Every structure is written in structure tokens, then in C-alpha cells.
Short mmCIF file of C-alpha atoms in Angstrom, two decimals:
data_model
loop_
_atom_site.label_atom_id
_atom_site.label_comp_id
_atom_site.label_asym_id
_atom_site.label_seq_id
_atom_site.Cartn_x
_atom_site.Cartn_y
_atom_site.Cartn_z
CA MET A 1 -4.49 15.78 -20.15
CA LYS A 2 -3.80 16.92 -23.67
CA LEU A 3 -2.76 14.28 -26.13
CA LYS A 4 0.63 14.91 -27.60
CA ASN A 5 0.48 14.63 -31.38
CA ILE A 6 2.94 15.83 -33.86
CA ILE A 7 2.70 16.96 -37.45
CA CYS A 8 5.89 16.06 -39.20
CA THR A 9 6.65 17.96 -42.32
CA VAL A 10 9.44 16.70 -44.47
CA MET A 11 10.74 18.25 -47.63
CA ILE A 12 13.21 17.02 -50.08
CA CYS A 13 14.80 18.53 -53.08
CA ALA A 14 16.80 16.71 -55.58
CA LEU A 15 18.64 18.80 -58.11
CA LEU A 16 19.17 20.51 -54.99
CA PHE A 17 17.24 18.09 -53.04
CA SER A 18 15.37 19.90 -50.42
CA CYS A 19 13.82 18.11 -47.54
CA ILE A 20 11.63 19.39 -44.84
CA GLY A 21 10.01 17.54 -42.03
CA CYS A 22 8.02 18.32 -39.01
CA ILE A 23 8.35 15.29 -36.86
CA ASP A 24 8.41 14.47 -33.18
CA THR A 25 12.10 13.91 -32.54
CA GLY A 26 12.57 15.60 -29.24
CA THR A 27 15.43 17.50 -30.87
CA SER A 28 17.05 20.08 -28.65
CA PRO A 29 16.95 23.66 -29.95
CA ASP A 30 20.69 23.78 -29.26
CA SER A 31 21.26 21.46 -32.22
CA GLU A 32 19.41 23.78 -34.58
CA LEU A 33 20.79 26.72 -36.45
CA ASN A 34 20.92 29.95 -34.52
CA ALA A 35 18.76 32.18 -36.69
CA ASN A 36 17.62 35.76 -36.49
CA SER A 37 14.32 37.00 -37.83
CA THR A 38 14.30 39.22 -40.87
CA GLY A 39 11.97 41.08 -43.14
CA SER A 40 11.88 40.38 -46.83
CA GLU A 41 11.91 42.53 -49.87
CA ILE A 42 9.25 41.34 -52.25
CA GLY A 43 9.62 41.74 -55.98
CA ASN A 44 7.01 41.90 -58.71
CA LYS A 45 5.73 39.06 -60.86
CA SER A 46 8.44 37.60 -63.02
CA SER A 47 5.98 37.35 -65.86
CA SER A 48 5.77 41.16 -66.02
CA PRO A 49 8.52 43.79 -66.15
CA ILE A 50 10.44 44.06 -62.89
CA ASN A 51 9.69 47.28 -61.07
CA VAL A 52 13.17 48.45 -60.09
CA GLU A 53 11.78 51.65 -58.55
CA SER A 54 10.19 49.77 -55.65
CA GLU A 55 12.26 47.85 -53.11
CA THR A 56 9.41 46.29 -51.22
CA VAL A 57 5.85 45.08 -51.60
CA ASP A 58 3.68 45.01 -48.52
CA LYS A 59 3.03 41.50 -47.24
CA SER A 60 -0.63 42.39 -46.96
CA SER A 61 -0.87 42.53 -50.77
CA LEU A 62 -0.24 38.79 -50.71
CA MET A 63 -1.93 37.82 -47.47
CA TYR A 64 -5.16 39.58 -48.40
CA ALA A 65 -5.39 38.30 -51.94
CA TYR A 66 -8.84 36.77 -52.34
CA SER A 67 -8.63 35.61 -55.93
CA SER A 68 -6.08 33.50 -57.77
CA ASP A 69 -5.41 36.32 -60.20
CA ASP A 70 -4.42 38.64 -57.32
CA TYR A 71 -1.98 36.19 -55.73
CA ASP A 72 1.49 35.67 -57.24
CA ILE A 73 2.77 32.43 -55.75
CA ALA A 74 6.20 32.85 -57.33
CA THR A 75 6.64 36.24 -55.67
CA ALA A 76 5.57 34.72 -52.35
CA ASN A 77 7.96 31.79 -52.76
CA ASN A 78 10.86 34.05 -53.73
CA ALA A 79 10.25 36.48 -50.86
CA PHE A 80 10.27 33.56 -48.49
CA SER A 81 13.46 32.25 -50.19
CA PHE A 82 15.44 35.32 -49.19
CA ASP A 83 13.98 35.39 -45.67
CA MET A 84 14.98 31.76 -45.16
CA TYR A 85 18.44 32.27 -46.70
CA THR A 86 19.13 35.12 -44.28
CA ASN A 87 18.17 32.90 -41.36
CA LEU A 88 20.04 29.80 -42.57
CA THR A 89 23.28 31.31 -43.83
CA THR A 90 26.46 30.00 -42.21
CA ASP A 91 30.20 30.22 -42.86
CA ASP A 92 30.00 27.07 -44.99
CA ASN A 93 28.50 26.17 -48.38
CA ILE A 94 24.72 26.01 -48.33
CA VAL A 95 21.99 24.78 -50.61
CA PHE A 96 18.27 24.48 -49.96
CA SER A 97 14.97 24.38 -51.80
CA PRO A 98 12.66 27.18 -50.72
CA TYR A 99 9.97 25.70 -52.98
CA SER A 100 10.08 22.38 -51.13
CA ILE A 101 9.73 24.00 -47.69
CA PHE A 102 7.06 26.36 -49.02
CA THR A 103 4.99 23.49 -50.44
CA ALA A 104 5.25 21.08 -47.51
CA MET A 105 4.23 23.80 -45.07
CA ALA A 106 1.31 24.74 -47.36
CA ILE A 107 -0.15 21.29 -46.71
CA CYS A 108 0.10 21.88 -42.94
CA TYR A 109 -1.35 25.33 -43.45
CA ASP A 110 -4.43 23.87 -45.12
CA GLY A 111 -5.47 22.56 -41.70
CA ALA A 112 -4.44 25.59 -39.61
CA GLU A 113 -6.95 27.98 -38.07
CA THR A 114 -7.04 31.29 -36.11
CA THR A 115 -3.68 32.61 -34.81
CA THR A 116 -1.80 29.55 -35.99
CA GLN A 117 -2.96 30.19 -39.55
CA GLU A 118 -2.14 33.92 -39.34
CA GLU A 119 1.42 33.34 -38.09
CA ILE A 120 2.20 30.82 -40.84
CA ALA A 121 0.62 33.06 -43.48
CA TYR A 122 2.77 36.00 -42.37
CA VAL A 123 6.07 34.08 -42.50
CA PHE A 124 5.36 32.23 -45.74
CA TYR A 125 3.47 35.01 -47.57
CA TYR A 126 0.43 32.74 -47.91
CA PRO A 127 -2.97 34.25 -48.64
CA LEU A 128 -5.44 33.94 -45.76
CA SER A 129 -7.81 32.49 -48.33
CA LYS A 130 -6.79 28.83 -48.41
CA SER A 131 -8.64 28.18 -51.66
CA VAL A 132 -6.44 30.77 -53.38
CA LEU A 133 -3.27 29.04 -52.18
CA GLU A 134 -4.65 25.64 -53.16
CA LYS A 135 -5.44 26.67 -56.71
CA ASN A 136 -2.10 28.45 -57.25
CA SER A 137 -0.15 25.56 -55.72
CA LYS A 138 -1.82 23.09 -58.03
CA GLU A 139 -1.04 25.24 -61.10
CA MET A 140 2.59 25.54 -60.00
CA MET A 141 2.92 21.78 -59.46
CA ASN A 142 1.34 21.08 -62.84
CA THR A 143 3.90 23.33 -64.50
CA ILE A 144 6.80 21.73 -62.67
CA ASN A 145 5.57 18.22 -63.44
CA SER A 146 4.88 18.87 -67.11
CA ASP A 147 6.94 16.35 -69.08
CA ASP A 148 9.87 17.55 -71.16
CA ASP A 149 12.45 15.36 -72.87
CA ASN A 150 15.15 17.99 -72.32
CA TYR A 151 15.39 17.63 -68.53
CA ASP A 152 14.01 15.82 -65.51
CA LEU A 153 11.98 17.99 -63.11
CA LYS A 154 9.35 16.64 -60.74
CA THR A 155 7.82 17.27 -57.37
CA ALA A 156 5.69 15.02 -55.19
CA ASN A 157 3.94 15.09 -51.81
CA ALA A 158 2.75 12.37 -49.46
CA LEU A 159 0.99 12.17 -46.10
CA TRP A 160 1.90 9.44 -43.64
CA VAL A 161 -0.72 9.10 -40.91
CA ARG A 162 -0.85 6.98 -37.77
CA GLU A 163 -3.23 4.02 -37.97
CA ASN A 164 -6.75 4.80 -36.79
CA TYR A 165 -6.03 8.53 -36.66
CA PRO A 166 -9.29 10.53 -37.08
CA LEU A 167 -8.17 12.47 -40.16
CA ASN A 168 -10.60 15.06 -41.47
CA GLU A 169 -11.91 13.70 -44.78
CA ARG A 170 -12.06 17.14 -46.37
CA TYR A 171 -8.43 17.84 -45.40
CA ALA A 172 -7.37 14.50 -46.88
CA ASP A 173 -9.30 15.19 -50.07
CA ASN A 174 -7.81 18.70 -50.48
CA SER A 175 -4.29 17.34 -49.92
CA LYS A 176 -4.82 14.86 -52.74
CA ILE A 177 -6.65 17.18 -55.15
CA TYR A 178 -4.41 20.22 -54.84
CA TYR A 179 -1.08 18.75 -53.78
CA GLY A 180 -1.22 15.18 -55.06
CA GLY A 181 -0.66 14.04 -51.47
CA LYS A 182 -1.84 10.47 -51.12
CA VAL A 183 -2.58 9.40 -47.52
CA THR A 184 -0.91 6.22 -46.24
CA ASN A 185 -1.61 4.80 -42.78
CA LEU A 186 1.39 3.46 -40.84
CA ASP A 187 1.69 1.79 -37.45
CA PHE A 188 3.89 4.45 -35.81
CA ARG A 189 3.23 3.05 -32.34
CA ASN A 190 4.10 -0.60 -32.80
CA GLU A 191 6.37 -0.51 -35.83
CA PRO A 192 8.28 2.80 -35.79
CA GLU A 193 11.35 1.43 -37.60
CA LYS A 194 9.28 -0.20 -40.35
CA SER A 195 7.37 3.08 -40.76
CA ARG A 196 10.66 4.98 -41.00
CA ASP A 197 11.96 2.60 -43.66
CA ILE A 198 8.78 2.97 -45.74
CA ILE A 199 8.97 6.77 -45.67
CA ASN A 200 12.71 6.87 -46.36
CA LYS A 201 12.29 4.52 -49.32
CA TRP A 202 9.65 6.82 -50.80
CA VAL A 203 11.98 9.77 -50.35
CA ALA A 204 14.90 7.90 -51.91
CA THR A 205 12.77 6.89 -54.89
CA GLN A 206 11.55 10.45 -55.45
CA THR A 207 15.09 11.91 -55.21
CA ASN A 208 16.87 9.40 -57.44
CA GLU A 209 18.48 7.80 -54.38
CA LYS A 210 20.26 11.01 -53.40
CA ILE A 211 18.44 11.31 -50.06
CA LYS A 212 18.13 8.00 -48.30
CA ASP A 213 17.82 8.76 -44.60
CA LEU A 214 15.74 11.85 -44.30
CA ILE A 215 13.89 10.48 -41.28
CA PRO A 216 16.59 9.70 -38.69
CA ASP A 217 16.61 6.97 -36.10
CA GLU A 218 14.16 7.36 -33.22
CA LEU A 219 12.40 10.31 -34.81
CA ILE A 220 9.13 8.40 -34.98
CA ASP A 221 7.58 7.54 -31.63
CA PRO A 222 4.06 6.73 -30.33
CA ASP A 223 3.17 10.41 -30.21
CA THR A 224 3.77 10.92 -33.93
CA ALA A 225 0.41 11.57 -35.57
CA MET A 226 1.43 12.60 -39.08
CA ILE A 227 4.47 13.09 -41.29
CA ILE A 228 4.10 15.25 -44.41
CA THR A 229 6.76 14.80 -47.07
CA ASN A 230 7.64 16.77 -50.16
CA ALA A 231 10.31 15.93 -52.73
CA VAL A 232 11.68 17.97 -55.63
CA TYR A 233 14.12 16.57 -58.17
CA PHE A 234 15.90 18.23 -61.03
CA LYS A 235 18.50 17.01 -63.49
CA GLY A 236 19.34 19.00 -66.56
CA LYS A 237 22.10 19.50 -69.10
CA TRP A 238 23.45 22.92 -69.95
CA LEU A 239 22.11 24.30 -73.21
CA ASN A 240 25.77 24.57 -74.18
CA GLU A 241 27.96 22.26 -72.18
CA PHE A 242 31.38 23.14 -70.83
CA ASP A 243 34.24 21.37 -72.65
CA VAL A 244 35.82 18.84 -70.27
CA GLU A 245 39.17 19.43 -71.98
CA GLU A 246 39.04 23.10 -70.89
CA THR A 247 38.72 22.27 -67.16
CA ARG A 248 41.90 23.19 -65.31
CA LYS A 249 43.17 23.40 -61.75
CA GLU A 250 42.93 27.06 -60.77
CA LEU A 251 42.97 29.01 -57.51
CA PHE A 252 39.72 29.79 -55.71
CA TYR A 253 40.12 32.55 -53.13
CA ASN A 254 38.13 32.32 -49.92
CA SER A 255 36.50 35.21 -48.08
CA SER A 256 39.27 35.52 -45.53
CA SER A 257 42.07 36.22 -47.96
CA ASN A 258 42.62 37.84 -51.35
CA LYS A 259 46.08 36.33 -51.66
CA VAL A 260 45.79 32.70 -50.64
CA GLY A 261 43.59 30.30 -52.58
CA ASN A 262 42.97 26.61 -53.02
CA ALA A 263 43.40 24.78 -56.34
CA VAL A 264 39.99 23.59 -57.64
CA ASP A 265 38.61 22.15 -60.85
CA MET A 266 37.63 25.26 -62.80
CA MET A 267 35.41 24.89 -65.89
CA TYR A 268 35.75 27.39 -68.75
CA THR A 269 33.74 28.46 -71.77
CA LYS A 270 33.26 31.50 -74.02
CA GLN A 271 29.76 31.91 -75.40
CA TYR A 272 26.94 34.37 -75.73
CA PHE A 273 25.14 34.67 -72.38
CA SER A 274 22.75 37.10 -70.73
CA TYR A 275 25.00 39.18 -68.51
CA GLY A 276 24.59 42.17 -66.19
CA GLU A 277 26.46 44.01 -63.49
CA SER A 278 26.28 46.67 -60.81
CA LYS A 279 29.08 48.39 -58.96
CA ASN A 280 29.01 45.57 -56.40
CA ALA A 281 28.33 42.42 -58.37
CA LYS A 282 28.12 40.63 -61.72
CA ILE A 283 25.37 38.26 -62.82
CA VAL A 284 25.31 35.67 -65.60
CA GLU A 285 22.46 33.41 -66.69
CA ILE A 286 23.41 29.87 -67.71
CA PRO A 287 20.39 28.17 -69.35
CA TYR A 288 19.61 24.47 -69.28
CA LYS A 289 18.61 22.50 -72.34
CA GLY A 290 14.97 23.24 -73.16
CA ASN A 291 15.28 26.85 -71.92
CA ASP A 292 12.62 26.36 -69.22
CA LEU A 293 15.14 26.47 -66.39
CA CYS A 294 18.38 28.32 -65.78
CA MET A 295 21.03 28.98 -63.18
CA TYR A 296 21.86 32.54 -62.19
CA VAL A 297 25.37 32.94 -60.74
CA ILE A 298 25.96 36.16 -58.80
CA LEU A 299 29.58 37.07 -58.20
CA PRO A 300 30.34 39.87 -55.74
CA GLU A 301 33.12 42.25 -56.72
CA GLU A 302 34.76 41.70 -53.35
CA ASN A 303 35.69 38.35 -51.83
CA ASN A 304 33.75 39.04 -48.64
CA ILE A 305 30.64 36.96 -49.28
CA GLU A 306 29.43 37.44 -45.71
CA ASP A 307 29.21 41.22 -46.12
CA PHE A 308 27.55 40.89 -49.54
CA GLU A 309 24.91 38.33 -48.60
CA SER A 310 23.91 40.26 -45.46
CA LYS A 311 22.78 43.18 -47.70
CA PHE A 312 21.56 41.29 -50.76
CA LYS A 313 17.74 41.21 -50.82
CA LEU A 314 15.10 40.03 -53.28
CA SER A 315 14.80 43.56 -54.65
CA ASP A 316 18.53 43.57 -55.38
CA TYR A 317 18.27 40.23 -57.08
CA ASN A 318 15.47 41.49 -59.31
CA LYS A 319 17.32 44.73 -60.11
CA LEU A 320 20.47 42.85 -61.01
CA LYS A 321 18.49 40.59 -63.32
CA SER A 322 16.88 43.62 -64.95
CA SER A 323 20.34 44.91 -65.85
CA MET A 324 21.08 41.86 -68.00
CA GLU A 325 21.70 42.08 -71.74
CA SER A 326 22.14 39.19 -74.16
CA GLY A 327 24.29 40.65 -76.93
CA ASN A 328 27.70 40.04 -75.44
CA GLU A 329 30.19 37.22 -75.57
CA VAL A 330 31.11 36.16 -72.06
CA LYS A 331 34.11 34.23 -70.82
CA ILE A 332 32.99 32.14 -67.86
CA TRP A 333 35.15 30.38 -65.31
CA LEU A 334 32.97 28.35 -62.95
CA PRO A 335 34.23 25.78 -60.43
CA LYS A 336 32.73 22.32 -60.30
CA PHE A 337 30.99 21.74 -56.99
CA SER A 338 28.95 19.11 -55.23
CA PHE A 339 27.61 19.16 -51.66
CA ASP A 340 24.51 18.80 -49.53
CA THR A 341 22.90 20.58 -46.58
CA LYS A 342 20.69 19.13 -43.88
CA VAL A 343 19.10 21.30 -41.20
CA GLU A 344 16.34 21.19 -38.64
CA LEU A 345 14.14 24.29 -38.88
CA PRO A 346 11.91 24.68 -35.78
CA ALA A 347 14.14 27.30 -34.13
CA THR A 348 14.53 29.14 -37.44
CA LEU A 349 10.78 29.21 -38.11
CA LYS A 350 10.10 30.32 -34.55
CA SER A 351 12.54 33.21 -34.87
CA MET A 352 10.80 34.19 -38.12
CA GLY A 353 7.44 34.40 -36.35
CA ILE A 354 5.82 30.95 -36.27
CA THR A 355 5.54 30.27 -32.54
CA GLU A 356 2.06 29.00 -31.69
CA ALA A 357 2.27 26.16 -34.24
CA PHE A 358 5.08 24.56 -32.17
CA THR A 359 3.10 24.57 -28.90
CA ASP A 360 0.11 22.68 -27.66
CA ASP A 361 -1.90 25.88 -28.16
CA ALA A 362 -1.64 25.33 -31.92
CA ASN A 363 -4.89 25.19 -33.85
CA PHE A 364 -4.70 22.59 -36.63
CA SER A 365 -8.33 21.63 -36.17
CA GLY A 366 -8.82 21.46 -39.92
CA ILE A 367 -6.62 18.35 -40.06
CA TYR A 368 -8.60 16.06 -37.76
CA ASP A 369 -12.24 15.20 -37.20
CA ILE A 370 -13.16 17.25 -34.14
CA ARG A 371 -16.12 14.93 -33.47
CA LYS A 372 -13.75 12.01 -32.79
CA VAL A 373 -11.23 13.59 -30.40
CA PRO A 374 -11.44 14.70 -26.72
CA GLU A 375 -12.34 18.30 -26.03
CA ASP A 376 -8.77 19.16 -24.91
CA TYR A 377 -7.09 17.43 -27.85
CA ALA A 378 -4.01 19.20 -29.25
CA LEU A 379 -2.03 18.76 -32.46
CA TRP A 380 1.13 20.78 -33.08
CA LEU A 381 4.36 20.84 -35.08
CA ASP A 382 7.39 19.29 -33.45
CA ASP A 383 10.16 19.14 -36.00
CA VAL A 384 10.89 20.36 -39.50
CA VAL A 385 13.85 18.84 -41.34
CA HIS A 386 15.25 20.10 -44.58
CA GLN A 387 17.92 18.52 -46.79
CA ALA A 388 19.25 19.60 -50.14
CA PHE A 389 21.86 18.40 -52.60
CA ILE A 390 23.53 19.88 -55.68
CA ASP A 391 26.11 18.64 -58.16
CA VAL A 392 27.37 21.00 -60.89
CA GLY A 393 29.73 19.83 -63.64
CA GLU A 394 30.62 20.28 -67.28
CA LYS A 395 27.48 18.60 -68.61
CA GLY A 396 24.89 20.16 -66.30
CA THR A 397 23.33 20.02 -62.85
CA GLU A 398 21.63 17.55 -60.56
CA ALA A 399 20.04 18.80 -57.40
CA THR A 400 17.10 18.91 -55.09
CA ALA A 401 17.08 23.37 -53.66
CA ALA A 402 19.28 39.18 -53.11
CA THR A 403 19.45 43.96 -51.42
CA ALA A 404 19.92 45.31 -53.95
CA ILE A 405 22.80 47.44 -54.91
CA GLU A 406 21.40 49.55 -57.61
CA ALA A 407 23.47 49.61 -60.80
CA VAL A 408 23.29 53.39 -61.09
CA ASP A 409 26.90 54.00 -62.07
CA CYS A 410 27.25 50.70 -63.89
CA CYS A 411 28.94 50.91 -67.21
CA GLU A 412 27.32 48.30 -69.42
CA PRO A 413 29.69 46.55 -71.87
CA LEU A 414 29.34 47.71 -75.46
CA PRO A 415 27.65 45.34 -77.94
CA GLY A 416 30.09 42.75 -79.19
CA GLN A 417 32.61 43.41 -76.42
CA VAL A 418 33.93 40.28 -74.67
CA VAL A 419 33.41 40.44 -70.91
CA GLU A 420 34.83 38.17 -68.26
CA PHE A 421 33.01 36.38 -65.44
CA LYS A 422 35.55 34.51 -63.33
CA ALA A 423 34.01 32.89 -60.27
CA ASP A 424 37.29 32.43 -58.42
CA HIS A 425 35.91 33.55 -55.07
CA PRO A 426 32.68 32.86 -53.11
CA PHE A 427 29.43 33.36 -55.02
CA MET A 428 25.67 32.79 -54.81
CA PHE A 429 23.56 30.70 -57.18
CA PHE A 430 19.86 30.34 -57.99
CA ILE A 431 18.07 27.70 -60.03
CA GLU A 432 14.90 29.25 -61.36
CA ASP A 433 11.95 27.99 -63.36
CA ARG A 434 11.81 30.58 -66.15
CA ARG A 435 8.20 29.72 -66.96
CA THR A 436 6.95 30.78 -63.53
CA GLY A 437 9.82 32.87 -62.15
CA CYS A 438 9.92 30.56 -59.09
CA ILE A 439 13.25 30.00 -57.32
CA LEU A 440 13.47 26.24 -56.92
CA PHE A 441 16.95 26.11 -55.37
CA MET A 442 19.25 28.69 -53.82
CA GLY A 443 22.64 28.71 -52.15
CA LYS A 444 26.22 29.84 -52.03
CA VAL A 445 29.61 28.32 -52.79
CA LYS A 446 32.28 29.37 -50.34
CA ASP A 447 34.56 26.40 -50.94
CA PRO A 448 33.98 24.25 -54.06
CA GLU A 449 35.84 21.32 -52.53
CA TYR A 450 34.26 21.50 -49.08
#
């Protein structure tokens, strides 16, 4: 009889905290989001000019990259971001950290083989060469964790393994070397609640106490073999803060009506910003102090955010960014907002193409020592939990978490002309690391006071 063992992958994002976890919870698929699979439009490296002529890049160009120079991890992360957004989107506000999910699953992937590896690589745009992913992941983490007095940005990983589990030494070493994932043994079988408390305290510490109960009650049971956790935290001040005295109660119109709105706290400023537009949307870049990170706010021309987001791909996001110019004064009205999102992802990931990994046919033989387990031993993913948080105000942001309508007929504002950007209806937002081009957090605001 096959032993039931579960890999639990947990991800957290603070700034937009993002949490992911694959854990044996016995969660019913009915409780998960109903998601549909989707393809993704892949853009070019952010470090080079955006190719607005091409809408897609073949996944194979990433999957079959056999050197670090040939693999663009930011492009992979961003392509996955839009795929996941399409599958997660609901009628409510949403925030998540694609980077957190991408990184936690990369640690699982390091132990995957055969079909299991191929399915995960296809969905996450990983290279089939694990060494390429390891090296690029380490470089990305080092950039994110580089100290800067202007803002707080950090990411961390940890592996929590059942006592006496025959962990493959090479897998453990790689997790530590390339992902900083220290291995801690816990008594899942005899002390499940104590184990849960230890993991949740680690998560809370890494997320500045914004996520305290990532691992829910009764998630850990005797069959739990491993829980992988990732945390991302960001807190930064705007390069030019909004004046608190300028914040007023103004109407915010929801997608269902152009005439009826709710009064919300609307911030206001007039400054020089990078701004662009197409016939369907406007984009403004709001930088954080230090200029390493920024928030892109994308405001559809129409109030129907559902129609807009269903067509907005990564290629559109890149094209809209390429339309931006910095020589214009922009009046910005932006609502204050603060909310979190928590989701379980197995059904979503299955619909996107990862199926074998959630069955006892999964091949994660790189994780354990095959010499110390029965011949019919099986290890598979059982649950993936993701949680994210964001708080945007006059001073800045704290958090843990794009087709393209081509701007062919767009009339760019003349130099020196004052343009207006009034986010008084649903919009999308992205928090991006400008150094790498990696989308750290992504979401939409449908109701600022939800």
C-alpha cells in the first residue's frame, strides 16, 4: 500500500503578502476557486526594449533554455502572473504575489522528475534544466534582499519536514544554497498543533505580523511529510507623498453602474509622472522612494473592469508601458485601499495543467532518499494556499503580492500639457521591481472600501 505523504507549499507576501502552501488538509475542491485554464502572452526582457510587434513568445523558448543567459526569469514570472490572474479573478477585490507562488513551487520543482516535472515547467514557464532555474532564482532573491534604507523589501523560504523523514541530502543542500531554505524537523504526527504554531510564527515574523494564521487548524496530520513556505514583504514610501490635507470624500463608481457611486477617501496630487494611454486605458507609474520599485495603475476607459481584464494580457501590459512618457504634469486621484486575499490553489493549478503532481502517480523522487523508502512509496502535492495583503495610503504602500489594446490611434498629450488620471472606477495595479522587471504583486480594486 502506498504511503500517503504530502508536500505542502506555502507562500506569503507582505506588501502584498502572498502565501502559498501545499499541505494535506483534505480540502474539498468545492471550496476552491472555480478556475479555467488559459494561455499566456509572454513579453520580452524588461531590461531591453519591449518588442511591441510581437504579442507572444513561445513557452519553449523558456522551457528549453539551457544556460542562465538564455533564461529570463522575470519574463517567466510575469507570464505566469497573468495566467494566474486570469484563473483567480473574481467579482471582488483581489491581490496576490505571483513571485511568492512562483518561488515556493520552484523549490518543489527542484525535486520533481519525468511527467511531473514537465507539467510544472509548462505551467510556471520553468526551464527543464533545474540548474538554470536555481541560478536565476538565487540572483533574483539576492536582488530583492539587497539592503536599501529607502524601503523594506525581503523574501525568505523555509522547509518544514516530518521527523525522521528520509530527505535527499542533495535536495536539502540545493534548497539552502539557491533558495535560502533552511530545513527544520517537526513532529507532525504527535504534535500537529505545536508544529502549526511554529510555522505560523515564522510566517508572522517574516510578514511583519500581517499574516498570522496561514496554516489553518487541522491542516497538519500524520500524513504530512513536508511544508514549504515562502514569504515576501514590502513596505515603501512614495517618492513624492500625497498630501493628507488633499484627501477628500469622492464618489467611486462600480462596474455595474456609471451613475451610482460610493463615497471613498480619494487622495490627490499633481506632479510629473510617467504616463501613457491607449484608446481603452490609461497608465501611470508612481515610484517609491529609492526608485527601485514602483506601482503601475491601469485605469480602463470604461467602468466594466470584468470586460477589460478578460482581454488584458501581458503583451498589452508591456505595450501600454511602452507608450509612457515622462514630460507631462499629471493630476492623480487615487483612492486609499486596504484588503487581503486568501485562496487555496490546487483546483486552479490543475485546471492550468498540473495534474499528476496532485496524485499518487507524482514523481518527486528528487526530494527523498529512494534507498530508504519502500518500492511503492509515493509523495505528492495535496494543498497550496496563497494569501496576500496590501495597504495603500498617502505615505506609501505595505503589502505582501495585461491583452493588449494597441495604442494605434492614441493621441499622446503634448509636452507640458496637464493630463488627468482619476481612478474613480475599478482599476488594476502592479508592484514591480524596476531593477529586474519582475512583478512582485498584482491585483485589482473594484471597491476601495470592501
